[in-house]
PDB file of C-alpha atoms in Angstrom:
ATOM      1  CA  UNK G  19       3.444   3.837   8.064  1.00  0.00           C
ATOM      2  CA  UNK G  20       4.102   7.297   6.962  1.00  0.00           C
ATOM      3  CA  UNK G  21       2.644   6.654   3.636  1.00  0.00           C
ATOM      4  CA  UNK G  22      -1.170   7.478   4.418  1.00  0.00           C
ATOM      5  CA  UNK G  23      -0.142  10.823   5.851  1.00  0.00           C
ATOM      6  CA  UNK G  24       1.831  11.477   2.854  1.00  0.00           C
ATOM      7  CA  UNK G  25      -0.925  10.861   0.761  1.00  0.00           C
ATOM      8  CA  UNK G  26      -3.103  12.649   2.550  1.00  0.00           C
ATOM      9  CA  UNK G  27      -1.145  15.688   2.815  1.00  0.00           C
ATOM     10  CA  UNK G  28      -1.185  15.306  -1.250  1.00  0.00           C
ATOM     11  CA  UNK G  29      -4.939  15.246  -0.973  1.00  0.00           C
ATOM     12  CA  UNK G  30      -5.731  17.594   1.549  1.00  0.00           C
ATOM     13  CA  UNK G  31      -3.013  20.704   0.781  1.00  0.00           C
ATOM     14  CA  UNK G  32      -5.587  22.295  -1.614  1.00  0.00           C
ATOM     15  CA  UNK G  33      -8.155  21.834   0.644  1.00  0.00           C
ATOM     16  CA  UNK G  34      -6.425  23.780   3.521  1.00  0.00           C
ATOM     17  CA  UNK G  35      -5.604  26.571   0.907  1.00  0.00           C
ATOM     18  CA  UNK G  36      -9.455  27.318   0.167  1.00  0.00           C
ATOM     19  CA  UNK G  37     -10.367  26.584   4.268  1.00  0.00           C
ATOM     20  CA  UNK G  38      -7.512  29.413   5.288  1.00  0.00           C
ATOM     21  CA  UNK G  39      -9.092  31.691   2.787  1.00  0.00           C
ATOM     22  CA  UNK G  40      -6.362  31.652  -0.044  1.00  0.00           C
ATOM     23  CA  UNK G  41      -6.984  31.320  -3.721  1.00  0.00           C
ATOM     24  CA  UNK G  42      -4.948  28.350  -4.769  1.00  0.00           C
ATOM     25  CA  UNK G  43      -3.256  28.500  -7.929  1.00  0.00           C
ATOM     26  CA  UNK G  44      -4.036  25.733 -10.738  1.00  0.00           C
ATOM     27  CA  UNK G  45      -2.218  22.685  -9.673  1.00  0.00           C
ATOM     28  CA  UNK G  46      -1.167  20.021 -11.216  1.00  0.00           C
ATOM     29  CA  UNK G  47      -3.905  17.065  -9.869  1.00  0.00           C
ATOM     30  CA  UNK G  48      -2.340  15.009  -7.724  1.00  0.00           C
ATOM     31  CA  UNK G  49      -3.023  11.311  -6.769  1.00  0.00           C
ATOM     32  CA  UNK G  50      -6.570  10.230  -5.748  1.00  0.00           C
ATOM     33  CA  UNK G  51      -6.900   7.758  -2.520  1.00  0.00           C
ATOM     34  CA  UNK G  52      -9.010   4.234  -3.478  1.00  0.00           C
ATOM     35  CA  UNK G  53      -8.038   2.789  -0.116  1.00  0.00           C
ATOM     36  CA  UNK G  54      -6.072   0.873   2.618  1.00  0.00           C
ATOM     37  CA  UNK G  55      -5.870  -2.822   1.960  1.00  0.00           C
ATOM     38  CA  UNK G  56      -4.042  -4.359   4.794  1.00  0.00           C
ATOM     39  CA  UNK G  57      -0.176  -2.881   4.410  1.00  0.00           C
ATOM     40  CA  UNK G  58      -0.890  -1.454   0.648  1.00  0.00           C
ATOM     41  CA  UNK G  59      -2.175   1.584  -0.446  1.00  0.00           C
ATOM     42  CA  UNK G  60      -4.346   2.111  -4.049  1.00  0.00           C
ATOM     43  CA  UNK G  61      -4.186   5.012  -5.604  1.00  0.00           C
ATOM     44  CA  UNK G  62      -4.723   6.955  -8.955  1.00  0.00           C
ATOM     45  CA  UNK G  63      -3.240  10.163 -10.580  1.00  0.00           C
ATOM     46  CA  UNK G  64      -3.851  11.191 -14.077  1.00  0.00           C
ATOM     47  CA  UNK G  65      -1.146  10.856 -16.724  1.00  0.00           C
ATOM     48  CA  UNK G  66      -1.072  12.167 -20.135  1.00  0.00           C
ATOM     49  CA  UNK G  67      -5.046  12.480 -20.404  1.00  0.00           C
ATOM     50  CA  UNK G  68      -5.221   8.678 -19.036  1.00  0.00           C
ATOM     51  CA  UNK G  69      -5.850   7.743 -15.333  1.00  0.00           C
ATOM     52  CA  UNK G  70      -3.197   5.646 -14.130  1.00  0.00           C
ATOM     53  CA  UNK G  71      -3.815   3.393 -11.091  1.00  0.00           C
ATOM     54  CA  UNK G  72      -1.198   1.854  -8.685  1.00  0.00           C
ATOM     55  CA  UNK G  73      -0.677  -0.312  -5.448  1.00  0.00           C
ATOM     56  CA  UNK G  74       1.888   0.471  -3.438  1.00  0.00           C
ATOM     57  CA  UNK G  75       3.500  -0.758   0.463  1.00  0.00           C
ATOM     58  CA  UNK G  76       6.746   0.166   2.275  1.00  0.00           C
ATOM     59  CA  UNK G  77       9.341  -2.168   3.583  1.00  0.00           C
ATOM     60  CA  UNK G  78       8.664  -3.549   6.928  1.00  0.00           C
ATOM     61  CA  UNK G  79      12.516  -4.192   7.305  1.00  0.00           C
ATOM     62  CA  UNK G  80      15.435  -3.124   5.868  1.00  0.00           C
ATOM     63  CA  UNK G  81      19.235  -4.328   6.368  1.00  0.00           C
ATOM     64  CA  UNK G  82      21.586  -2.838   7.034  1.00  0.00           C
ATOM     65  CA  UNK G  83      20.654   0.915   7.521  1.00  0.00           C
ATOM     66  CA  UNK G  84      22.034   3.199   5.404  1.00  0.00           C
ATOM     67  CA  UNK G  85      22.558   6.718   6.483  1.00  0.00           C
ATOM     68  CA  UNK G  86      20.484   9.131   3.627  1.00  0.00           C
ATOM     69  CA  UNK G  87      17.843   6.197   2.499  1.00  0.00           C
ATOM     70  CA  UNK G  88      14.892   7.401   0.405  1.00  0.00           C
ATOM     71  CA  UNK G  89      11.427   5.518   0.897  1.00  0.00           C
ATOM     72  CA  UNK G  90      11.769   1.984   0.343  1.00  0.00           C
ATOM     73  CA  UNK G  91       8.439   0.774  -1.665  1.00  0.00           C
ATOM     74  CA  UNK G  92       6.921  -2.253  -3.576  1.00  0.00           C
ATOM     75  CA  UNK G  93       4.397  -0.754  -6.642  1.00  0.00           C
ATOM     76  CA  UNK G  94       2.171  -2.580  -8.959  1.00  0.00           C
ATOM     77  CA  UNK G  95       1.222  -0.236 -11.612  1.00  0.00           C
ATOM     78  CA  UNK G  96      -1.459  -0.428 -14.569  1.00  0.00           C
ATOM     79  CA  UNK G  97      -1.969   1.756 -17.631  1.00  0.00           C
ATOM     80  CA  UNK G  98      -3.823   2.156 -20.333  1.00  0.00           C
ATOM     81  CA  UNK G  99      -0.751   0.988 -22.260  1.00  0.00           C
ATOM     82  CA  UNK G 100       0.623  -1.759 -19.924  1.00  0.00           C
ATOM     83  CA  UNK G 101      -0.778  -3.647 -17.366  1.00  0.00           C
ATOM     84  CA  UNK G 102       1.597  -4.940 -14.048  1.00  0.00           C
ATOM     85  CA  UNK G 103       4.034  -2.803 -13.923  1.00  0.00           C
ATOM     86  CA  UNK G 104       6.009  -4.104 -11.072  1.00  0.00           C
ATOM     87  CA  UNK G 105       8.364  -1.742  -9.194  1.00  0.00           C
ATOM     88  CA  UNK G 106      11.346  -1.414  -6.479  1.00  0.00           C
ATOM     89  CA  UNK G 107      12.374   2.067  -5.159  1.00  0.00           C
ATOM     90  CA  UNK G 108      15.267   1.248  -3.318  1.00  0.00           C
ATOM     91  CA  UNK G 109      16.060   4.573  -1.713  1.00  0.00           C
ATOM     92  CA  UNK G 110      19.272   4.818  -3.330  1.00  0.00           C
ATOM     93  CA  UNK G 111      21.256   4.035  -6.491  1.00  0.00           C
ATOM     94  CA  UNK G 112      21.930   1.026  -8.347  1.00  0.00           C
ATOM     95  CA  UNK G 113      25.061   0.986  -9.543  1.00  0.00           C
ATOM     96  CA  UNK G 114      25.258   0.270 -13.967  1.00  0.00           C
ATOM     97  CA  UNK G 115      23.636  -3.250 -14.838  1.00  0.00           C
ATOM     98  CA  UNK G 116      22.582  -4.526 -10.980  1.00  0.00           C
ATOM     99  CA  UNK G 117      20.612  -6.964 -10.306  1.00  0.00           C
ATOM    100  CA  UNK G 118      17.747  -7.246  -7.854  1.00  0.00           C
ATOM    101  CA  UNK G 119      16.072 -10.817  -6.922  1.00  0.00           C
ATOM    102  CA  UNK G 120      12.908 -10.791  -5.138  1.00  0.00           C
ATOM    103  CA  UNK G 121      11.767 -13.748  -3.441  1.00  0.00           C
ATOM    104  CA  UNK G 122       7.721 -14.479  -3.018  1.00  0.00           C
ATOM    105  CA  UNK G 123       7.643 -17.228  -0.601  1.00  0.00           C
ATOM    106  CA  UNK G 124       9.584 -20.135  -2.894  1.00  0.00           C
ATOM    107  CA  UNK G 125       9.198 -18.006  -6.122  1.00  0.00           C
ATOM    108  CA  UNK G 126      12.527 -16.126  -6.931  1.00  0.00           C
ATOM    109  CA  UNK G 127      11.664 -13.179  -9.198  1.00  0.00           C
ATOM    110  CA  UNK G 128      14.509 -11.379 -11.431  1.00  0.00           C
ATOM    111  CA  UNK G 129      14.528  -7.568 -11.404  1.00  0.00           C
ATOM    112  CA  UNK G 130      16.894  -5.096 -13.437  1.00  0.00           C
ATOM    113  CA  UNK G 131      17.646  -1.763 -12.558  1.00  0.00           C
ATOM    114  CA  UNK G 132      17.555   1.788 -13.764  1.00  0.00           C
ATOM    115  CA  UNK G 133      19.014   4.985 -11.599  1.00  0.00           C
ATOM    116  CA  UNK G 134      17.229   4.756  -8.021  1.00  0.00           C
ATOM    117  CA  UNK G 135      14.307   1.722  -9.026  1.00  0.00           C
ATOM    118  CA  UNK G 136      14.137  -1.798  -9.670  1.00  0.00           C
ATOM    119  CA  UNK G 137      11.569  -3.563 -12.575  1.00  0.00           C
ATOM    120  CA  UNK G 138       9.907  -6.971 -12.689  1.00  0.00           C
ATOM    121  CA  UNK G 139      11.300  -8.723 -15.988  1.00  0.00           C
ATOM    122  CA  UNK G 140       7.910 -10.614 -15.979  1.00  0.00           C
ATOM    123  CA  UNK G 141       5.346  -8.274 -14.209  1.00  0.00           C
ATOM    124  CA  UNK G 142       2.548 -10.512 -14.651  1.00  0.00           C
ATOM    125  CA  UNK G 143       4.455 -13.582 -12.824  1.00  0.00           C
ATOM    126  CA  UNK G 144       5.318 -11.626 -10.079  1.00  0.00           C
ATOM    127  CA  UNK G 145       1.909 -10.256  -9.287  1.00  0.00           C
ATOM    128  CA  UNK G 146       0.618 -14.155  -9.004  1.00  0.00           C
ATOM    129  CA  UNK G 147       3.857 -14.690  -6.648  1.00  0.00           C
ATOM    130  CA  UNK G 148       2.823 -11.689  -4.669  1.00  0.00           C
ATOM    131  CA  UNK G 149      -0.864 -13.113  -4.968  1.00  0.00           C
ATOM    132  CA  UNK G 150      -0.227 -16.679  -3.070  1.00  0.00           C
ATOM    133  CA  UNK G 151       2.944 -15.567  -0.233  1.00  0.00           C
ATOM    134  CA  UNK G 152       2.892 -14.152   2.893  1.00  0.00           C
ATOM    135  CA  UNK G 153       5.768 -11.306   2.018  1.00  0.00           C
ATOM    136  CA  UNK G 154       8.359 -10.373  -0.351  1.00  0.00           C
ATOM    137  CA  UNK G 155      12.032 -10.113   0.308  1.00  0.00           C
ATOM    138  CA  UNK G 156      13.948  -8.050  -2.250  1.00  0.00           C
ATOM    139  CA  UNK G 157      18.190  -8.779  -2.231  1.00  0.00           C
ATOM    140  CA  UNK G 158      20.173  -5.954  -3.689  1.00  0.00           C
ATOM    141  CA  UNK G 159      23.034  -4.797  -4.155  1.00  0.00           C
ATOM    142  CA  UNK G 160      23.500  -1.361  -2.488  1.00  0.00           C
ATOM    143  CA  UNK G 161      25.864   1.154  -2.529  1.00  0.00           C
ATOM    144  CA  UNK G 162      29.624   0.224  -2.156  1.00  0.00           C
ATOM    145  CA  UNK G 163      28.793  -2.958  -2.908  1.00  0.00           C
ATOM    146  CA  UNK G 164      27.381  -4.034   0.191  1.00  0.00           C
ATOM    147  CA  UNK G 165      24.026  -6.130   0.205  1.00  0.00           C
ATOM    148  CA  UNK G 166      20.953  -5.381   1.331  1.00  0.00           C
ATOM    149  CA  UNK G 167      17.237  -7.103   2.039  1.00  0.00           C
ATOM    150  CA  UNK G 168      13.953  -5.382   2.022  1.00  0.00           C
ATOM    151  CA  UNK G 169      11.244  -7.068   3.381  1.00  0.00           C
ATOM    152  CA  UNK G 170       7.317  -6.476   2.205  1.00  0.00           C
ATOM    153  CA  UNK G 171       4.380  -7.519   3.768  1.00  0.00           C
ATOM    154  CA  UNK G 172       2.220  -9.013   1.203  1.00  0.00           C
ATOM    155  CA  UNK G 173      -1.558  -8.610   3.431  1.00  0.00           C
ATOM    156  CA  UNK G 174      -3.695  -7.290   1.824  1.00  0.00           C
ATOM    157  CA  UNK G 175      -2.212  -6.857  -1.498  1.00  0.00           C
ATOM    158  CA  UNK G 176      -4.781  -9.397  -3.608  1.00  0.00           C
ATOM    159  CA  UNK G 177      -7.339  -6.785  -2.610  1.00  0.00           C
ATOM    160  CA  UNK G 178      -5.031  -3.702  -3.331  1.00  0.00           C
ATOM    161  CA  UNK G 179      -5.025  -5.505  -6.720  1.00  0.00           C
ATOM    162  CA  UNK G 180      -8.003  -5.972  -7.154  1.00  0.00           C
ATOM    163  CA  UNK G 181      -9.065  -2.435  -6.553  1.00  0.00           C
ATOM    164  CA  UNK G 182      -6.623  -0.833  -9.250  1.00  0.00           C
ATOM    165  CA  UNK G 183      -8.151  -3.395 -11.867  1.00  0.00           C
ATOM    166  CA  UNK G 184     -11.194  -2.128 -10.791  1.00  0.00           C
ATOM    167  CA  UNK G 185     -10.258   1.255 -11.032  1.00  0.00           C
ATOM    168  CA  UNK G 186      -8.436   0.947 -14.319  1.00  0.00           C
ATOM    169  CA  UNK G 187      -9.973  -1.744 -15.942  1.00  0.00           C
ATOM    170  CA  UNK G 188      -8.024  -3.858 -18.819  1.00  0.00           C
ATOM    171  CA  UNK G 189      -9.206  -2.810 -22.703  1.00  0.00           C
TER     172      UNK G 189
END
């Protein structure tokens, strides 16, 4: 639940500059709130000139805790140059050539890995998996070998969607 007050602490940190009297330096723009869609955030931050809007939630559950675990999260991202992006940030690292299954109800999706982050192999199928289920439950292998199962609320995330297509539109 932290993830609105991290994003608004993105948001509002140049705000508070100006309000205490401070003259900000140029930053770097940061990501721009669409909304709250049930247990997703939408968001967009600018990239190369291009806007690039994503979806994001955090694991409800995770098993088993592990002592120094990042931010667990579920993205959908779109861009100009490729559209369902579908993303895993585990919170730690994969070891060389993982794999990562994600389950959508009675659709089992296939992930590979790279470093700390898990991709869809078939963004596009896994967006109309996360479309019709209830949740999301991501099996991985974690560190020493050990496995572990993130679980992701899927409410609201047809509307979460729908607001980054909205926001980024296909060309």
């Amino acid at each position: 639940m932290r993830a609105p007050y991290i994003l608004f602490a993105l948001l509002a940190a140049p705000v508070a500059a100006f309000a205490a009297g401070k003259t900000a330096p140029p930053a770097a723009a940061g990501p721009k709130a669409i909304g709250t869609f049930g247990d997703w955030q939408a968001a967009t931050y600018p990239e190369g000139g291009q806007t690039v809007c994503y979806a994001f939630a955090r694991a409800k559950t995770s098993a088993p805790a592990l002592p120094g675990r990042g931010p667990v999260m579920l993205t959908v991202t779109q861009r100009a140059s490729g559209r369902d992006a579908v993303s895993l940030s585990a919170g730690f690292a994969y070891a060389p050539n993982a794999g990562v299954k994600v389950a959508a109800e009675a659709v089992e999706l296939d992930f590979y890995t790279a470093q700390r982050s898990a991709f869809a192999r078939d963004g596009h199928a896994a967006v109309l998996a996360f479309e019709k289920a209830n949740q999301a439950v991501a099996h991985s292998p974690g560190p020493k070998g050990q496995a572990v199962t993130d679980t992701f609320s899927l409410r609201g995330f047809t509307a979460a969607y729908g607001a980054i297509n909205k926001a980024c539109p296909a060309k």
